[in-house]
Amino acid sequence: MNLSFFDQFSSPSLLGIPLVLIATTFPALLLSSQNNRWVTSRVSTLQLWLINLITKQLMIPLDKKGHKWAMILTSLMIFLLLTNLLGLLPYTFTPTTQLSMNLALAFPLWLATLLTGLRNQPSISLGHLLPEGTPTPLIPALILIETTSLLIRPLALGVRLTANLTAGHLLIQLISTATAVLISTMPMISLLTFLILFLLTILEVAVAMIQAYVFVLLLSLYLQENI
């Protein structure tokens, strides 16, 4: 059966049952649960250190009012991080390459930050649509532009994450296919492409971590604007 390069982004199914739910819940199984032991294992210590580091980094742009969002933002960061990294393994499916899932994560959280601002400080939140000192003839056009830029924020979040992960997966598949084809005819060129594939894989690991951080960081910045 002939497969295209984009078949890796289709949601897998078994007996007609979609397996995307398993792909999204599997990262949670990798986290060790807390126990009543006085001395924790190295895995638990590393996990707690990583969670504390992520929480501190995400709370830097927020004041004390935004610290109540620490659990949501940290959980989202860990989920995206594990999902993106697990998607780089062979014969796995990356749910975050689906635009529908990324929009389902971005839109409710963006809407929550917007409603928080409209409830707590409506005048300041609406004031962002019209900067101070704007000439009178430009007021209608500027309000329309600022409103459009505000409404496309969740779309930009979802498209950014989807595009970066999709492009990386396609490059890895293209170069790995070229390496497998050239290994029998031109082994030296195949070795060179394998080296490029190895470096690209390291780059994609970095991209997977950076994109998860950027996604949550932008949400925290949107939250800071509204509190």
PDB file of N, CA, C and O in Angstrom, residues 152-204:
ATOM      1  N   ILE A 152      -7.530  36.904  16.844  1.00  0.00           N
ATOM      2  CA  ILE A 152      -6.737  35.867  16.173  1.00  0.00           C
ATOM      3  C   ILE A 152      -5.639  35.313  17.082  1.00  0.00           C
ATOM      4  O   ILE A 152      -4.860  34.471  16.636  1.00  0.00           O
ATOM      5  N   ARG A 153      -5.571  35.752  18.326  1.00  0.00           N
ATOM      6  CA  ARG A 153      -4.539  35.238  19.225  1.00  0.00           C
ATOM      7  C   ARG A 153      -4.637  33.729  19.428  1.00  0.00           C
ATOM      8  O   ARG A 153      -3.616  33.036  19.335  1.00  0.00           O
ATOM      9  N   PRO A 154      -5.810  33.158  19.721  1.00  0.00           N
ATOM     10  CA  PRO A 154      -5.856  31.694  19.876  1.00  0.00           C
ATOM     11  C   PRO A 154      -5.534  30.959  18.586  1.00  0.00           C
ATOM     12  O   PRO A 154      -4.912  29.889  18.618  1.00  0.00           O
ATOM     13  N   LEU A 155      -5.948  31.527  17.443  1.00  0.00           N
ATOM     14  CA  LEU A 155      -5.608  30.905  16.162  1.00  0.00           C
ATOM     15  C   LEU A 155      -4.105  30.923  15.942  1.00  0.00           C
ATOM     16  O   LEU A 155      -3.524  29.935  15.457  1.00  0.00           O
ATOM     17  N   ALA A 156      -3.452  32.025  16.299  1.00  0.00           N
ATOM     18  CA  ALA A 156      -1.999  32.108  16.148  1.00  0.00           C
ATOM     19  C   ALA A 156      -1.295  31.105  17.053  1.00  0.00           C
ATOM     20  O   ALA A 156      -0.290  30.494  16.654  1.00  0.00           O
ATOM     21  N   LEU A 157      -1.804  30.916  18.263  1.00  0.00           N
ATOM     22  CA  LEU A 157      -1.205  29.938  19.166  1.00  0.00           C
ATOM     23  C   LEU A 157      -1.283  28.526  18.583  1.00  0.00           C
ATOM     24  O   LEU A 157      -0.299  27.781  18.575  1.00  0.00           O
ATOM     25  N   GLY A 158      -2.468  28.159  18.104  1.00  0.00           N
ATOM     26  CA  GLY A 158      -2.642  26.821  17.559  1.00  0.00           C
ATOM     27  C   GLY A 158      -1.865  26.590  16.283  1.00  0.00           C
ATOM     28  O   GLY A 158      -1.237  25.543  16.101  1.00  0.00           O
ATOM     29  N   VAL A 159      -1.883  27.576  15.379  1.00  0.00           N
ATOM     30  CA  VAL A 159      -1.185  27.415  14.099  1.00  0.00           C
ATOM     31  C   VAL A 159       0.322  27.372  14.313  1.00  0.00           C
ATOM     32  O   VAL A 159       1.033  26.593  13.657  1.00  0.00           O
ATOM     33  N   ARG A 160       0.843  28.172  15.235  1.00  0.00           N
ATOM     34  CA  ARG A 160       2.290  28.183  15.480  1.00  0.00           C
ATOM     35  C   ARG A 160       2.772  26.815  15.952  1.00  0.00           C
ATOM     36  O   ARG A 160       3.770  26.281  15.455  1.00  0.00           O
ATOM     37  N   LEU A 161       2.074  26.243  16.917  1.00  0.00           N
ATOM     38  CA  LEU A 161       2.478  24.940  17.440  1.00  0.00           C
ATOM     39  C   LEU A 161       2.328  23.855  16.380  1.00  0.00           C
ATOM     40  O   LEU A 161       3.219  23.013  16.200  1.00  0.00           O
ATOM     41  N   THR A 162       1.218  23.870  15.649  1.00  0.00           N
ATOM     42  CA  THR A 162       0.989  22.858  14.623  1.00  0.00           C
ATOM     43  C   THR A 162       2.009  22.946  13.499  1.00  0.00           C
ATOM     44  O   THR A 162       2.567  21.925  13.064  1.00  0.00           O
ATOM     45  N   ALA A 163       2.277  24.150  13.020  1.00  0.00           N
ATOM     46  CA  ALA A 163       3.177  24.321  11.878  1.00  0.00           C
ATOM     47  C   ALA A 163       4.603  23.907  12.226  1.00  0.00           C
ATOM     48  O   ALA A 163       5.274  23.235  11.428  1.00  0.00           O
ATOM     49  N   ASN A 164       5.087  24.296  13.395  1.00  0.00           N
ATOM     50  CA  ASN A 164       6.463  23.958  13.760  1.00  0.00           C
ATOM     51  C   ASN A 164       6.657  22.454  13.927  1.00  0.00           C
ATOM     52  O   ASN A 164       7.656  21.894  13.454  1.00  0.00           O
ATOM     53  N   LEU A 165       5.712  21.788  14.585  1.00  0.00           N
ATOM     54  CA  LEU A 165       5.852  20.345  14.784  1.00  0.00           C
ATOM     55  C   LEU A 165       5.662  19.592  13.470  1.00  0.00           C
ATOM     56  O   LEU A 165       6.381  18.611  13.202  1.00  0.00           O
ATOM     57  N   THR A 166       4.709  20.018  12.649  1.00  0.00           N
ATOM     58  CA  THR A 166       4.467  19.346  11.377  1.00  0.00           C
ATOM     59  C   THR A 166       5.672  19.469  10.446  1.00  0.00           C
ATOM     60  O   THR A 166       6.089  18.488   9.803  1.00  0.00           O
ATOM     61  N   ALA A 167       6.255  20.668  10.381  1.00  0.00           N
ATOM     62  CA  ALA A 167       7.422  20.863   9.524  1.00  0.00           C
ATOM     63  C   ALA A 167       8.596  20.004   9.976  1.00  0.00           C
ATOM     64  O   ALA A 167       9.299  19.401   9.145  1.00  0.00           O
ATOM     65  N   GLY A 168       8.801  19.920  11.280  1.00  0.00           N
ATOM     66  CA  GLY A 168       9.899  19.093  11.776  1.00  0.00           C
ATOM     67  C   GLY A 168       9.707  17.623  11.482  1.00  0.00           C
ATOM     68  O   GLY A 168      10.650  16.926  11.069  1.00  0.00           O
ATOM     69  N   HIS A 169       8.477  17.118  11.660  1.00  0.00           N
ATOM     70  CA  HIS A 169       8.211  15.706  11.375  1.00  0.00           C
ATOM     71  C   HIS A 169       8.379  15.397   9.891  1.00  0.00           C
ATOM     72  O   HIS A 169       8.887  14.332   9.525  1.00  0.00           O
ATOM     73  N   LEU A 170       7.953  16.316   9.038  1.00  0.00           N
ATOM     74  CA  LEU A 170       8.110  16.096   7.601  1.00  0.00           C
ATOM     75  C   LEU A 170       9.581  16.066   7.192  1.00  0.00           C
ATOM     76  O   LEU A 170       9.993  15.229   6.376  1.00  0.00           O
ATOM     77  N   LEU A 171      10.379  16.958   7.747  1.00  0.00           N
ATOM     78  CA  LEU A 171      11.806  16.960   7.428  1.00  0.00           C
ATOM     79  C   LEU A 171      12.479  15.672   7.885  1.00  0.00           C
ATOM     80  O   LEU A 171      13.309  15.091   7.166  1.00  0.00           O
ATOM     81  N   ILE A 172      12.126  15.203   9.075  1.00  0.00           N
ATOM     82  CA  ILE A 172      12.713  13.960   9.573  1.00  0.00           C
ATOM     83  C   ILE A 172      12.332  12.796   8.673  1.00  0.00           C
ATOM     84  O   ILE A 172      13.175  11.943   8.338  1.00  0.00           O
ATOM     85  N   GLN A 173      11.072  12.744   8.241  1.00  0.00           N
ATOM     86  CA  GLN A 173      10.647  11.637   7.385  1.00  0.00           C
ATOM     87  C   GLN A 173      11.302  11.704   6.007  1.00  0.00           C
ATOM     88  O   GLN A 173      11.708  10.676   5.442  1.00  0.00           O
ATOM     89  N   LEU A 174      11.433  12.911   5.465  1.00  0.00           N
ATOM     90  CA  LEU A 174      12.073  13.048   4.153  1.00  0.00           C
ATOM     91  C   LEU A 174      13.531  12.611   4.196  1.00  0.00           C
ATOM     92  O   LEU A 174      13.997  11.847   3.335  1.00  0.00           O
ATOM     93  N   ILE A 175      14.270  13.068   5.199  1.00  0.00           N
ATOM     94  CA  ILE A 175      15.694  12.732   5.267  1.00  0.00           C
ATOM     95  C   ILE A 175      15.880  11.265   5.629  1.00  0.00           C
ATOM     96  O   ILE A 175      16.799  10.603   5.113  1.00  0.00           O
ATOM     97  N   SER A 176      15.057  10.716   6.498  1.00  0.00           N
ATOM     98  CA  SER A 176      15.181   9.296   6.837  1.00  0.00           C
ATOM     99  C   SER A 176      14.854   8.416   5.637  1.00  0.00           C
ATOM    100  O   SER A 176      15.491   7.370   5.432  1.00  0.00           O
ATOM    101  N   THR A 177      13.880   8.817   4.828  1.00  0.00           N
ATOM    102  CA  THR A 177      13.570   8.063   3.612  1.00  0.00           C
ATOM    103  C   THR A 177      14.735   8.107   2.629  1.00  0.00           C
ATOM    104  O   THR A 177      15.093   7.084   2.014  1.00  0.00           O
ATOM    105  N   ALA A 178      15.340   9.283   2.484  1.00  0.00           N
ATOM    106  CA  ALA A 178      16.500   9.394   1.597  1.00  0.00           C
ATOM    107  C   ALA A 178      17.667   8.557   2.102  1.00  0.00           C
ATOM    108  O   ALA A 178      18.386   7.936   1.308  1.00  0.00           O
ATOM    109  N   THR A 179      17.858   8.513   3.407  1.00  0.00           N
ATOM    110  CA  THR A 179      18.941   7.698   3.970  1.00  0.00           C
ATOM    111  C   THR A 179      18.725   6.224   3.693  1.00  0.00           C
ATOM    112  O   THR A 179      19.662   5.495   3.319  1.00  0.00           O
ATOM    113  N   ALA A 180      17.488   5.749   3.853  1.00  0.00           N
ATOM    114  CA  ALA A 180      17.199   4.334   3.605  1.00  0.00           C
ATOM    115  C   ALA A 180      17.329   3.971   2.133  1.00  0.00           C
ATOM    116  O   ALA A 180      17.754   2.859   1.792  1.00  0.00           O
ATOM    117  N   VAL A 181      16.983   4.890   1.240  1.00  0.00           N
ATOM    118  CA  VAL A 181      17.061   4.603  -0.201  1.00  0.00           C
ATOM    119  C   VAL A 181      18.507   4.599  -0.689  1.00  0.00           C
ATOM    120  O   VAL A 181      18.903   3.764  -1.515  1.00  0.00           O
ATOM    121  N   LEU A 182      19.321   5.506  -0.168  1.00  0.00           N
ATOM    122  CA  LEU A 182      20.692   5.663  -0.654  1.00  0.00           C
ATOM    123  C   LEU A 182      21.690   4.707  -0.009  1.00  0.00           C
ATOM    124  O   LEU A 182      22.841   4.644  -0.454  1.00  0.00           O
ATOM    125  N   ILE A 183      21.290   3.975   1.026  1.00  0.00           N
ATOM    126  CA  ILE A 183      22.260   3.154   1.751  1.00  0.00           C
ATOM    127  C   ILE A 183      22.803   2.008   0.889  1.00  0.00           C
ATOM    128  O   ILE A 183      23.946   1.554   1.080  1.00  0.00           O
ATOM    129  N   SER A 184      22.040   1.530  -0.070  1.00  0.00           N
ATOM    130  CA  SER A 184      22.494   0.415  -0.906  1.00  0.00           C
ATOM    131  C   SER A 184      23.238   0.878  -2.157  1.00  0.00           C
ATOM    132  O   SER A 184      24.094   0.156  -2.678  1.00  0.00           O
ATOM    133  N   THR A 185      22.939   2.070  -2.632  1.00  0.00           N
ATOM    134  CA  THR A 185      23.561   2.555  -3.865  1.00  0.00           C
ATOM    135  C   THR A 185      24.727   3.504  -3.604  1.00  0.00           C
ATOM    136  O   THR A 185      25.786   3.369  -4.210  1.00  0.00           O
ATOM    137  N   MET A 186      24.543   4.455  -2.689  1.00  0.00           N
ATOM    138  CA  MET A 186      25.585   5.438  -2.376  1.00  0.00           C
ATOM    139  C   MET A 186      25.775   5.509  -0.865  1.00  0.00           C
ATOM    140  O   MET A 186      25.160   6.351  -0.192  1.00  0.00           O
ATOM    141  N   PRO A 187      26.549   4.571  -0.294  1.00  0.00           N
ATOM    142  CA  PRO A 187      26.669   4.516   1.172  1.00  0.00           C
ATOM    143  C   PRO A 187      27.299   5.764   1.785  1.00  0.00           C
ATOM    144  O   PRO A 187      26.936   6.146   2.898  1.00  0.00           O
ATOM    145  N   MET A 188      28.226   6.422   1.101  1.00  0.00           N
ATOM    146  CA  MET A 188      28.855   7.613   1.673  1.00  0.00           C
ATOM    147  C   MET A 188      27.855   8.768   1.775  1.00  0.00           C
ATOM    148  O   MET A 188      27.809   9.467   2.793  1.00  0.00           O
ATOM    149  N   ILE A 189      27.071   8.938   0.736  1.00  0.00           N
ATOM    150  CA  ILE A 189      26.042   9.983   0.786  1.00  0.00           C
ATOM    151  C   ILE A 189      24.983   9.623   1.826  1.00  0.00           C
ATOM    152  O   ILE A 189      24.455  10.495   2.533  1.00  0.00           O
ATOM    153  N   SER A 190      24.693   8.330   1.930  1.00  0.00           N
ATOM    154  CA  SER A 190      23.736   7.895   2.939  1.00  0.00           C
ATOM    155  C   SER A 190      24.252   8.176   4.347  1.00  0.00           C
ATOM    156  O   SER A 190      23.482   8.556   5.240  1.00  0.00           O
ATOM    157  N   LEU A 191      25.553   8.021   4.557  1.00  0.00           N
ATOM    158  CA  LEU A 191      26.140   8.344   5.858  1.00  0.00           C
ATOM    159  C   LEU A 191      26.028   9.834   6.149  1.00  0.00           C
ATOM    160  O   LEU A 191      25.768  10.241   7.294  1.00  0.00           O
ATOM    161  N   LEU A 192      26.215  10.648   5.114  1.00  0.00           N
ATOM    162  CA  LEU A 192      26.078  12.093   5.293  1.00  0.00           C
ATOM    163  C   LEU A 192      24.641  12.477   5.638  1.00  0.00           C
ATOM    164  O   LEU A 192      24.406  13.301   6.533  1.00  0.00           O
ATOM    165  N   THR A 193      23.681  11.885   4.947  1.00  0.00           N
ATOM    166  CA  THR A 193      22.279  12.175   5.260  1.00  0.00           C
ATOM    167  C   THR A 193      21.900  11.670   6.645  1.00  0.00           C
ATOM    168  O   THR A 193      21.076  12.281   7.329  1.00  0.00           O
ATOM    169  N   PHE A 194      22.519  10.555   7.072  1.00  0.00           N
ATOM    170  CA  PHE A 194      22.247  10.065   8.427  1.00  0.00           C
ATOM    171  C   PHE A 194      22.771  11.048   9.474  1.00  0.00           C
ATOM    172  O   PHE A 194      22.134  11.255  10.510  1.00  0.00           O
ATOM    173  N   LEU A 195      23.921  11.645   9.199  1.00  0.00           N
ATOM    174  CA  LEU A 195      24.458  12.653  10.113  1.00  0.00           C
ATOM    175  C   LEU A 195      23.533  13.868  10.178  1.00  0.00           C
ATOM    176  O   LEU A 195      23.274  14.413  11.265  1.00  0.00           O
ATOM    177  N   ILE A 196      23.023  14.271   9.018  1.00  0.00           N
ATOM    178  CA  ILE A 196      22.066  15.381   8.990  1.00  0.00           C
ATOM    179  C   ILE A 196      20.798  15.007   9.752  1.00  0.00           C
ATOM    180  O   ILE A 196      20.237  15.838  10.488  1.00  0.00           O
ATOM    181  N   LEU A 197      20.362  13.759   9.595  1.00  0.00           N
ATOM    182  CA  LEU A 197      19.172  13.299  10.306  1.00  0.00           C
ATOM    183  C   LEU A 197      19.394  13.325  11.818  1.00  0.00           C
ATOM    184  O   LEU A 197      18.495  13.713  12.583  1.00  0.00           O
ATOM    185  N   PHE A 198      20.578  12.931  12.265  1.00  0.00           N
ATOM    186  CA  PHE A 198      20.885  12.944  13.699  1.00  0.00           C
ATOM    187  C   PHE A 198      20.864  14.365  14.246  1.00  0.00           C
ATOM    188  O   PHE A 198      20.280  14.633  15.309  1.00  0.00           O
ATOM    189  N   LEU A 199      21.469  15.295  13.522  1.00  0.00           N
ATOM    190  CA  LEU A 199      21.476  16.691  13.966  1.00  0.00           C
ATOM    191  C   LEU A 199      20.070  17.290  13.937  1.00  0.00           C
ATOM    192  O   LEU A 199      19.693  18.068  14.829  1.00  0.00           O
ATOM    193  N   LEU A 200      19.292  16.915  12.921  1.00  0.00           N
ATOM    194  CA  LEU A 200      17.921  17.413  12.828  1.00  0.00           C
ATOM    195  C   LEU A 200      17.063  16.876  13.972  1.00  0.00           C
ATOM    196  O   LEU A 200      16.200  17.593  14.496  1.00  0.00           O
ATOM    197  N   THR A 201      17.308  15.641  14.377  1.00  0.00           N
ATOM    198  CA  THR A 201      16.556  15.073  15.492  1.00  0.00           C
ATOM    199  C   THR A 201      16.847  15.828  16.785  1.00  0.00           C
ATOM    200  O   THR A 201      15.933  16.115  17.579  1.00  0.00           O
ATOM    201  N   ILE A 202      18.112  16.163  17.001  1.00  0.00           N
ATOM    202  CA  ILE A 202      18.465  16.965  18.179  1.00  0.00           C
ATOM    203  C   ILE A 202      17.778  18.333  18.119  1.00  0.00           C
ATOM    204  O   ILE A 202      17.255  18.837  19.124  1.00  0.00           O
ATOM    205  N   LEU A 203      17.759  18.916  16.910  1.00  0.00           N
ATOM    206  CA  LEU A 203      17.085  20.203  16.749  1.00  0.00           C
ATOM    207  C   LEU A 203      15.598  20.084  17.031  1.00  0.00           C
ATOM    208  O   LEU A 203      15.001  20.972  17.670  1.00  0.00           O
ATOM    209  N   GLU A 204      14.981  19.000  16.593  1.00  0.00           N
ATOM    210  CA  GLU A 204      13.550  18.826  16.814  1.00  0.00           C
ATOM    211  C   GLU A 204      13.220  18.598  18.289  1.00  0.00           C
ATOM    212  O   GLU A 204      12.139  18.983  18.746  1.00  0.00           O
TER     213      GLU A 204
END
